[in-house]
PDB file of C-alpha atoms and ligand atoms in Angstrom:
ATOM      1  CA  MET U   1      10.574  -0.280 -16.710  1.00  0.00           C
ATOM      2  CA  ILE U   2       7.624  -2.459 -15.999  1.00  0.00           C
ATOM      3  CA  LEU U   3       5.639  -2.339 -12.525  1.00  0.00           C
ATOM      4  CA  VAL U   4       3.428  -5.790 -12.853  1.00  0.00           C
ATOM      5  CA  GLY U   5       0.254  -6.125 -10.824  1.00  0.00           C
ATOM      6  CA  ARG U   6      -2.939  -4.159 -10.392  1.00  0.00           C
ATOM      7  CA  ASN U   7      -3.488  -0.712  -8.268  1.00  0.00           C
ATOM      8  CA  LEU U   8      -6.015  -2.583  -6.342  1.00  0.00           C
ATOM      9  CA  SER U   9      -3.323  -4.072  -4.429  1.00  0.00           C
ATOM     10  CA  PRO U  10      -1.875  -1.544  -1.985  1.00  0.00           C
ATOM     11  CA  PHE U  11       1.690  -2.769  -2.580  1.00  0.00           C
ATOM     12  CA  VAL U  12       1.563  -2.363  -6.209  1.00  0.00           C
ATOM     13  CA  ARG U  13      -0.443   1.020  -5.823  1.00  0.00           C
ATOM     14  CA  ARG U  14       2.177   2.318  -3.146  1.00  0.00           C
ATOM     15  CA  SER U  15       5.019   1.323  -5.549  1.00  0.00           C
ATOM     16  CA  ALA U  16       3.148   3.171  -8.553  1.00  0.00           C
ATOM     17  CA  ILE U  17       2.970   6.404  -6.176  1.00  0.00           C
ATOM     18  CA  VAL U  18       6.624   6.635  -5.418  1.00  0.00           C
ATOM     19  CA  LEU U  19       7.870   5.868  -8.671  1.00  0.00           C
ATOM     20  CA  LYS U  20       5.729   8.615  -9.983  1.00  0.00           C
ATOM     21  CA  THR U  21       6.078  10.699  -7.462  1.00  0.00           C
ATOM     22  CA  LEU U  22       9.992  10.604  -7.695  1.00  0.00           C
ATOM     23  CA  GLY U  23       9.380  10.922 -11.945  1.00  0.00           C
ATOM     24  CA  MET U  24      10.635   7.538 -12.627  1.00  0.00           C
ATOM     25  CA  ASP U  25       8.883   6.143 -15.982  1.00  0.00           C
ATOM     26  CA  PHE U  26       7.491   2.563 -15.998  1.00  0.00           C
ATOM     27  CA  GLU U  27       4.430   0.486 -17.983  1.00  0.00           C
ATOM     28  CA  PRO U  28       2.052  -0.671 -15.618  1.00  0.00           C
ATOM     29  CA  LYS U  29       0.927  -4.341 -16.145  1.00  0.00           C
ATOM     30  CA  GLY U  30      -1.906  -5.562 -14.525  1.00  0.00           C
ATOM     31  CA  LEU U  31      -1.705  -9.101 -13.984  1.00  0.00           C
ATOM     32  CA  SER U  32      -4.591 -10.149 -11.335  1.00  0.00           C
ATOM     33  CA  THR U  33      -2.980 -12.442  -8.518  1.00  0.00           C
ATOM     34  CA  ALA U  34      -6.354 -14.699  -8.882  1.00  0.00           C
ATOM     35  CA  ASP U  35      -6.345 -15.077 -12.551  1.00  0.00           C
ATOM     36  CA  ASP U  36      -2.580 -14.692 -13.561  1.00  0.00           C
ATOM     37  CA  THR U  37      -1.268 -16.672 -11.193  1.00  0.00           C
ATOM     38  CA  ASP U  38       1.105 -18.684 -13.736  1.00  0.00           C
ATOM     39  CA  GLU U  39       2.247 -15.702 -15.233  1.00  0.00           C
ATOM     40  CA  ILE U  40       3.173 -13.827 -11.817  1.00  0.00           C
ATOM     41  CA  MET U  41       4.879 -17.385 -10.637  1.00  0.00           C
ATOM     42  CA  LYS U  42       7.215 -16.620 -13.879  1.00  0.00           C
ATOM     43  CA  ILE U  43       8.287 -13.215 -12.429  1.00  0.00           C
ATOM     44  CA  ASN U  44       8.251 -13.492  -8.488  1.00  0.00           C
ATOM     45  CA  PRO U  45       8.203 -17.383  -7.465  1.00  0.00           C
ATOM     46  CA  VAL U  46       6.309 -16.467  -4.637  1.00  0.00           C
ATOM     47  CA  GLY U  47       3.325 -15.601  -6.539  1.00  0.00           C
ATOM     48  CA  ARG U  48       2.868 -12.231  -5.437  1.00  0.00           C
ATOM     49  CA  VAL U  49       2.692  -8.677  -6.809  1.00  0.00           C
ATOM     50  CA  PRO U  50       4.104  -6.359  -7.159  1.00  0.00           C
ATOM     51  CA  SER U  51       7.474  -7.225  -9.027  1.00  0.00           C
ATOM     52  CA  LEU U  52       9.410  -4.124 -10.864  1.00  0.00           C
ATOM     53  CA  ILE U  53      11.387  -5.285 -14.032  1.00  0.00           C
ATOM     54  CA  LEU U  54      13.864  -3.059 -14.686  1.00  0.00           C
ATOM     55  CA  GLU U  55      15.147  -2.376 -18.280  1.00  0.00           C
ATOM     56  CA  ASP U  56      18.296  -4.677 -18.334  1.00  0.00           C
ATOM     57  CA  GLY U  57      15.643  -7.457 -17.089  1.00  0.00           C
ATOM     58  CA  GLU U  58      16.674  -7.428 -13.499  1.00  0.00           C
ATOM     59  CA  THR U  59      13.612  -8.287 -11.179  1.00  0.00           C
ATOM     60  CA  ILE U  60      12.837  -6.686  -7.797  1.00  0.00           C
ATOM     61  CA  VAL U  61      10.082  -8.441  -6.081  1.00  0.00           C
ATOM     62  CA  ASP U  62       8.253  -6.999  -2.980  1.00  0.00           C
ATOM     63  CA  SER U  63       7.389  -3.308  -2.673  1.00  0.00           C
ATOM     64  CA  GLN U  64       9.759  -2.757   0.194  1.00  0.00           C
ATOM     65  CA  ALA U  65      12.168  -3.247  -2.127  1.00  0.00           C
ATOM     66  CA  ILE U  66      10.724  -1.729  -5.132  1.00  0.00           C
ATOM     67  CA  ILE U  67      10.493   1.268  -2.894  1.00  0.00           C
ATOM     68  CA  ASP U  68      14.020   0.870  -1.149  1.00  0.00           C
ATOM     69  CA  HIS U  69      15.384   0.951  -5.184  1.00  0.00           C
ATOM     70  CA  ALA U  70      13.129   3.898  -5.987  1.00  0.00           C
ATOM     71  CA  LEU U  71      14.399   5.794  -3.334  1.00  0.00           C
ATOM     72  CA  GLU U  72      17.695   5.207  -3.624  1.00  0.00           C
ATOM     73  CA  VAL U  73      17.963   5.575  -7.805  1.00  0.00           C
ATOM     74  CA  GLY U  74      15.259   8.641  -7.665  1.00  0.00           C
ATOM     75  CA  ASP U  75      15.436  10.422  -4.606  1.00  0.00           C
ATOM     76  CA  PRO U  76      19.180  12.087  -3.972  1.00  0.00           C
ATOM     77  CA  ASP U  77      17.445  14.798  -1.334  1.00  0.00           C
ATOM     78  CA  ASN U  78      15.750  12.164   0.696  1.00  0.00           C
ATOM     79  CA  ARG U  79      12.509  13.868   0.379  1.00  0.00           C
ATOM     80  CA  LEU U  80      10.265  11.146   0.957  1.00  0.00           C
ATOM     81  CA  LEU U  81      12.502   9.111   3.612  1.00  0.00           C
ATOM     82  CA  ALA U  82      15.286  11.161   5.429  1.00  0.00           C
ATOM     83  CA  ALA U  83      18.844   9.500   5.485  1.00  0.00           C
ATOM     84  CA  SER U  84      18.934   8.730   8.998  1.00  0.00           C
ATOM     85  CA  GLY U  85      17.921   9.823  12.371  1.00  0.00           C
ATOM     86  CA  ALA U  86      14.523  10.584  14.073  1.00  0.00           C
ATOM     87  CA  GLU U  87      13.336  12.121  10.943  1.00  0.00           C
ATOM     88  CA  ARG U  88      13.685   8.805   9.608  1.00  0.00           C
ATOM     89  CA  ARG U  89      12.474   6.631  12.422  1.00  0.00           C
ATOM     90  CA  ALA U  90       9.310   8.652  12.120  1.00  0.00           C
ATOM     91  CA  VAL U  91       8.494   8.001   8.799  1.00  0.00           C
ATOM     92  CA  LEU U  92       9.326   4.183   8.677  1.00  0.00           C
ATOM     93  CA  ARG U  93       7.284   3.884  12.056  1.00  0.00           C
ATOM     94  CA  ILE U  94       3.957   5.153  10.528  1.00  0.00           C
ATOM     95  CA  SER U  95       4.852   3.441   7.420  1.00  0.00           C
ATOM     96  CA  ALA U  96       4.962   0.308   9.218  1.00  0.00           C
ATOM     97  CA  ILE U  97       1.744   0.982  10.927  1.00  0.00           C
ATOM     98  CA  ALA U  98      -0.089   1.676   7.926  1.00  0.00           C
ATOM     99  CA  GLN U  99       1.874  -1.130   5.828  1.00  0.00           C
ATOM    100  CA  GLY U 100       0.193  -3.248   8.956  1.00  0.00           C
ATOM    101  CA  ALA U 101      -3.261  -1.958   8.027  1.00  0.00           C
ATOM    102  CA  MET U 102      -2.538  -3.090   4.253  1.00  0.00           C
ATOM    103  CA  GLU U 103      -1.750  -6.517   5.541  1.00  0.00           C
ATOM    104  CA  LYS U 104      -4.514  -7.022   7.547  1.00  0.00           C
ATOM    105  CA  ALA U 105      -7.151  -5.809   5.174  1.00  0.00           C
ATOM    106  CA  VAL U 106      -6.060  -8.398   2.489  1.00  0.00           C
ATOM    107  CA  ALA U 107      -6.019 -10.949   5.062  1.00  0.00           C
ATOM    108  CA  SER U 108      -9.207 -10.440   6.323  1.00  0.00           C
ATOM    109  CA  SER U 109     -10.828 -10.389   2.574  1.00  0.00           C
ATOM    110  CA  TYR U 110      -8.794 -13.449   1.373  1.00  0.00           C
ATOM    111  CA  GLU U 111     -10.739 -15.056   4.751  1.00  0.00           C
ATOM    112  CA  ARG U 112     -14.146 -13.591   3.882  1.00  0.00           C
ATOM    113  CA  ASN U 113     -13.535 -13.417  -0.060  1.00  0.00           C
ATOM    114  CA  ARG U 114     -11.499 -16.725  -0.941  1.00  0.00           C
ATOM    115  CA  ARG U 115     -12.458 -19.471   1.396  1.00  0.00           C
ATOM    116  CA  PRO U 116     -15.707 -21.095   0.737  1.00  0.00           C
ATOM    117  CA  LYS U 117     -18.243 -19.265   2.700  1.00  0.00           C
ATOM    118  CA  ASP U 118     -18.921 -22.498   5.224  1.00  0.00           C
ATOM    119  CA  LYS U 119     -15.158 -22.410   6.111  1.00  0.00           C
ATOM    120  CA  VAL U 120     -14.670 -18.840   6.690  1.00  0.00           C
ATOM    121  CA  TYR U 121     -13.628 -18.457  10.364  1.00  0.00           C
ATOM    122  CA  THR U 122     -14.675 -15.701  11.796  1.00  0.00           C
ATOM    123  CA  GLY U 123     -13.190 -15.057  14.951  1.00  0.00           C
ATOM    124  CA  TRP U 124      -9.974 -14.911  12.811  1.00  0.00           C
ATOM    125  CA  VAL U 125     -11.942 -12.251  10.739  1.00  0.00           C
ATOM    126  CA  GLU U 126     -13.087 -10.048  13.643  1.00  0.00           C
ATOM    127  CA  GLN U 127      -9.392 -10.507  15.418  1.00  0.00           C
ATOM    128  CA  VAL U 128      -7.499  -9.005  12.337  1.00  0.00           C
ATOM    129  CA  ASP U 129     -10.315  -6.622  11.431  1.00  0.00           C
ATOM    130  CA  ALA U 130     -10.052  -5.287  15.298  1.00  0.00           C
ATOM    131  CA  GLN U 131      -5.902  -5.078  14.686  1.00  0.00           C
ATOM    132  CA  ASN U 132      -6.671  -3.437  11.359  1.00  0.00           C
ATOM    133  CA  ALA U 133      -8.738  -0.747  13.030  1.00  0.00           C
ATOM    134  CA  SER U 134      -6.390  -0.491  15.709  1.00  0.00           C
ATOM    135  CA  ALA U 135      -4.225   0.808  13.330  1.00  0.00           C
ATOM    136  CA  LEU U 136      -6.099   3.104  11.238  1.00  0.00           C
ATOM    137  CA  ALA U 137      -6.888   4.650  14.874  1.00  0.00           C
ATOM    138  CA  SER U 138      -3.423   5.525  15.539  1.00  0.00           C
ATOM    139  CA  LEU U 139      -2.472   6.628  12.056  1.00  0.00           C
ATOM    140  CA  ASP U 140      -5.701   9.183  12.314  1.00  0.00           C
ATOM    141  CA  ALA U 141      -4.711  10.445  15.417  1.00  0.00           C
ATOM    142  CA  MET U 142      -0.823  11.208  14.193  1.00  0.00           C
ATOM    143  CA  ALA U 143      -2.869  13.005  11.456  1.00  0.00           C
ATOM    144  CA  ARG U 144      -4.786  14.999  13.715  1.00  0.00           C
ATOM    145  CA  ALA U 145      -1.920  15.696  15.462  1.00  0.00           C
ATOM    146  CA  GLY U 146       0.249  16.704  12.270  1.00  0.00           C
ATOM    147  CA  GLY U 147      -0.080  19.402   9.948  1.00  0.00           C
ATOM    148  CA  GLU U 148      -0.959  19.043   6.355  1.00  0.00           C
ATOM    149  CA  TRP U 149       0.888  15.884   6.582  1.00  0.00           C
ATOM    150  CA  ILE U 150       1.055  13.230   8.529  1.00  0.00           C
ATOM    151  CA  HIS U 151       4.661  13.980  10.111  1.00  0.00           C
ATOM    152  CA  GLY U 152       6.366  17.023   9.005  1.00  0.00           C
ATOM    153  CA  GLY U 153       6.540  19.914   6.588  1.00  0.00           C
ATOM    154  CA  HIS U 154       6.219  18.022   3.498  1.00  0.00           C
ATOM    155  CA  MET U 155       4.476  14.663   1.887  1.00  0.00           C
ATOM    156  CA  THR U 156       6.776  11.780   2.716  1.00  0.00           C
ATOM    157  CA  LEU U 157       6.532   8.232   2.490  1.00  0.00           C
ATOM    158  CA  ALA U 158       4.587   8.023   5.412  1.00  0.00           C
ATOM    159  CA  ASP U 159       1.684  10.179   3.576  1.00  0.00           C
ATOM    160  CA  ILE U 160       1.716   7.796   0.571  1.00  0.00           C
ATOM    161  CA  ASN U 161       1.575   4.851   2.894  1.00  0.00           C
ATOM    162  CA  ALA U 162      -1.185   6.469   5.118  1.00  0.00           C
ATOM    163  CA  ALA U 163      -3.414   7.270   2.256  1.00  0.00           C
ATOM    164  CA  VAL U 164      -3.266   4.205   0.349  1.00  0.00           C
ATOM    165  CA  ALA U 165      -3.805   1.894   3.410  1.00  0.00           C
ATOM    166  CA  TYR U 166      -7.004   4.188   4.240  1.00  0.00           C
ATOM    167  CA  ASP U 167      -7.957   3.945   0.151  1.00  0.00           C
ATOM    168  CA  PHE U 168      -7.612   0.459   0.337  1.00  0.00           C
ATOM    169  CA  VAL U 169      -9.654  -0.483   3.654  1.00  0.00           C
ATOM    170  CA  GLY U 170     -12.334   1.325   1.918  1.00  0.00           C
ATOM    171  CA  ILE U 171     -12.320  -0.791  -0.995  1.00  0.00           C
ATOM    172  CA  ALA U 172     -11.706  -4.240   0.726  1.00  0.00           C
ATOM    173  CA  GLU U 173     -13.939  -3.211   4.069  1.00  0.00           C
ATOM    174  CA  PRO U 174     -15.986  -0.573   3.673  1.00  0.00           C
ATOM    175  CA  TYR U 175     -17.560  -1.306   6.972  1.00  0.00           C
ATOM    176  CA  LEU U 176     -14.219  -0.689   9.355  1.00  0.00           C
ATOM    177  CA  VAL U 177     -14.317   3.059   7.471  1.00  0.00           C
ATOM    178  CA  LYS U 178     -17.754   3.934   7.515  1.00  0.00           C
ATOM    179  CA  ASP U 179     -19.625   6.901   9.520  1.00  0.00           C
ATOM    180  CA  ASP U 180     -16.169   8.557   8.434  1.00  0.00           C
ATOM    181  CA  ALA U 181     -14.807   6.769  11.489  1.00  0.00           C
ATOM    182  CA  TYR U 182     -11.312   8.120  10.569  1.00  0.00           C
ATOM    183  CA  PRO U 183     -11.580  11.706   9.631  1.00  0.00           C
ATOM    184  CA  ALA U 184      -8.331  13.311  10.146  1.00  0.00           C
ATOM    185  CA  LEU U 185      -6.929   9.938   7.927  1.00  0.00           C
ATOM    186  CA  ALA U 186      -9.889  10.644   5.522  1.00  0.00           C
ATOM    187  CA  ALA U 187      -8.953  14.116   5.094  1.00  0.00           C
ATOM    188  CA  LEU U 188      -5.340  13.412   4.816  1.00  0.00           C
ATOM    189  CA  SER U 189      -6.179  10.370   1.746  1.00  0.00           C
ATOM    190  CA  GLN U 190      -8.422  13.306   0.100  1.00  0.00           C
ATOM    191  CA  ARG U 191      -5.445  15.948   0.432  1.00  0.00           C
ATOM    192  CA  CYS U 192      -3.289  12.853  -1.083  1.00  0.00           C
ATOM    193  CA  ASN U 193      -5.479  12.131  -4.059  1.00  0.00           C
ATOM    194  CA  ALA U 194      -5.529  15.479  -5.225  1.00  0.00           C
ATOM    195  CA  LEU U 195      -2.276  15.085  -6.395  1.00  0.00           C
ATOM    196  CA  PRO U 196      -1.472  13.082  -9.619  1.00  0.00           C
ATOM    197  CA  ALA U 197       0.408  10.464  -8.329  1.00  0.00           C
ATOM    198  CA  PHE U 198      -2.459   9.582  -6.411  1.00  0.00           C
ATOM    199  CA  ALA U 199      -5.013  10.593  -8.575  1.00  0.00           C
ATOM    200  CA  GLU U 200      -3.680   8.482 -11.576  1.00  0.00           C
ATOM    201  CA  THR U 201      -3.306   5.327  -9.366  1.00  0.00           C
ATOM    202  CA  GLN U 202      -7.017   5.104  -8.300  1.00  0.00           C
ATOM    203  CA  TRP U 203      -8.585   1.756  -8.622  1.00  0.00           C
ATOM    204  CA  LYS U 204     -11.523   2.073 -10.951  1.00  0.00           C
ATOM    205  CA  GLY U 205     -12.706  -1.753 -10.565  1.00  0.00           C
TER     206      GLY U 205
HETATM  207  N1  LIG M   1       5.160  -8.264   1.308  1.00  0.00           N
HETATM  208  C1  LIG M   1       4.897  -8.031   0.174  1.00  0.00           C
HETATM  209  C2  LIG M   1       3.343  -8.113   0.185  1.00  0.00           C
HETATM  210  C3  LIG M   1       2.717  -8.090  -1.191  1.00  0.00           C
HETATM  211  C4  LIG M   1       1.419  -8.914  -1.180  1.00  0.00           C
HETATM  212  O1  LIG M   1       0.643  -9.814  -0.182  1.00  0.00           O
HETATM  213  N2  LIG M   1       0.547  -9.121  -2.151  1.00  0.00           N
HETATM  214  C5  LIG M   1      -0.489  -9.496  -2.546  1.00  0.00           C
HETATM  215  C6  LIG M   1      -1.724  -8.714  -3.224  1.00  0.00           C
HETATM  216  S1  LIG M   1      -1.819  -7.169  -1.900  1.00  0.00           S
HETATM  217  C7  LIG M   1      -0.472 -11.114  -3.300  1.00  0.00           C
HETATM  218  O2  LIG M   1       0.187 -10.947  -4.173  1.00  0.00           O
HETATM  219  N3  LIG M   1      -1.033 -11.826  -2.859  1.00  0.00           N
HETATM  220  C8  LIG M   1      -1.307 -12.854  -3.817  1.00  0.00           C
HETATM  221  C9  LIG M   1      -0.883 -14.066  -3.035  1.00  0.00           C
HETATM  222  O3  LIG M   1      -0.118 -13.606  -1.720  1.00  0.00           O
HETATM  223  O4  LIG M   1      -1.149 -15.257  -3.009  1.00  0.00           O
HETATM  224  C10 LIG M   1       4.686  -6.406  -0.616  1.00  0.00           C
HETATM  225  O5  LIG M   1       5.133  -5.510   0.024  1.00  0.00           O
HETATM  226  O6  LIG M   1       5.189  -6.378  -1.997  1.00  0.00           O
END
């Protein structure tokens, strides 16, 4: 299998972490959305990463669909996401909030970095940054209330999403996480990053 995209993208990284955690081998293909647009468009008509190209050539686009496939094939005991009920809903809720933080960080970063400086709409940046800060505060409160993991007694998809979101904000919007603004979330990220799947996918620039 080939995972298309760089681990700078939180959507690529969370896909890579899930695959690695489940012991599913893949080869990374580190295409950049800024520099390799034509090649990415041939793989995903929307021109986004990640995509996962399976051994028979079938291509799965979007991290949600990649993770859904990985869980279906590689997590028969439903360790990362319970099959049903309140446990599943709780993990999906935390994951959705973390995904929202990733999306807001990407939106803020594109506004600040991809537009000509005189066309940056600071009111929009302030709005998405405030939404992101609220999402991070919510994850931090849940991490504080949880034990070693953000929900339940073992690492789940919720921890993967929360840690990846926090790490990405640290890269894309360091001003949002300065002064240890979210200490419980930072500690969760640190615990996660001690695991090989996280350590091996850290973005080194
Ligand atoms: N919902 C998508 C979001 C993917 C996404 O937005 N990826 C960004 C990189 S972080 C991208 O490809 N941006 C290029 C673009 O949207 O033009 C997923 O979960 O995979």
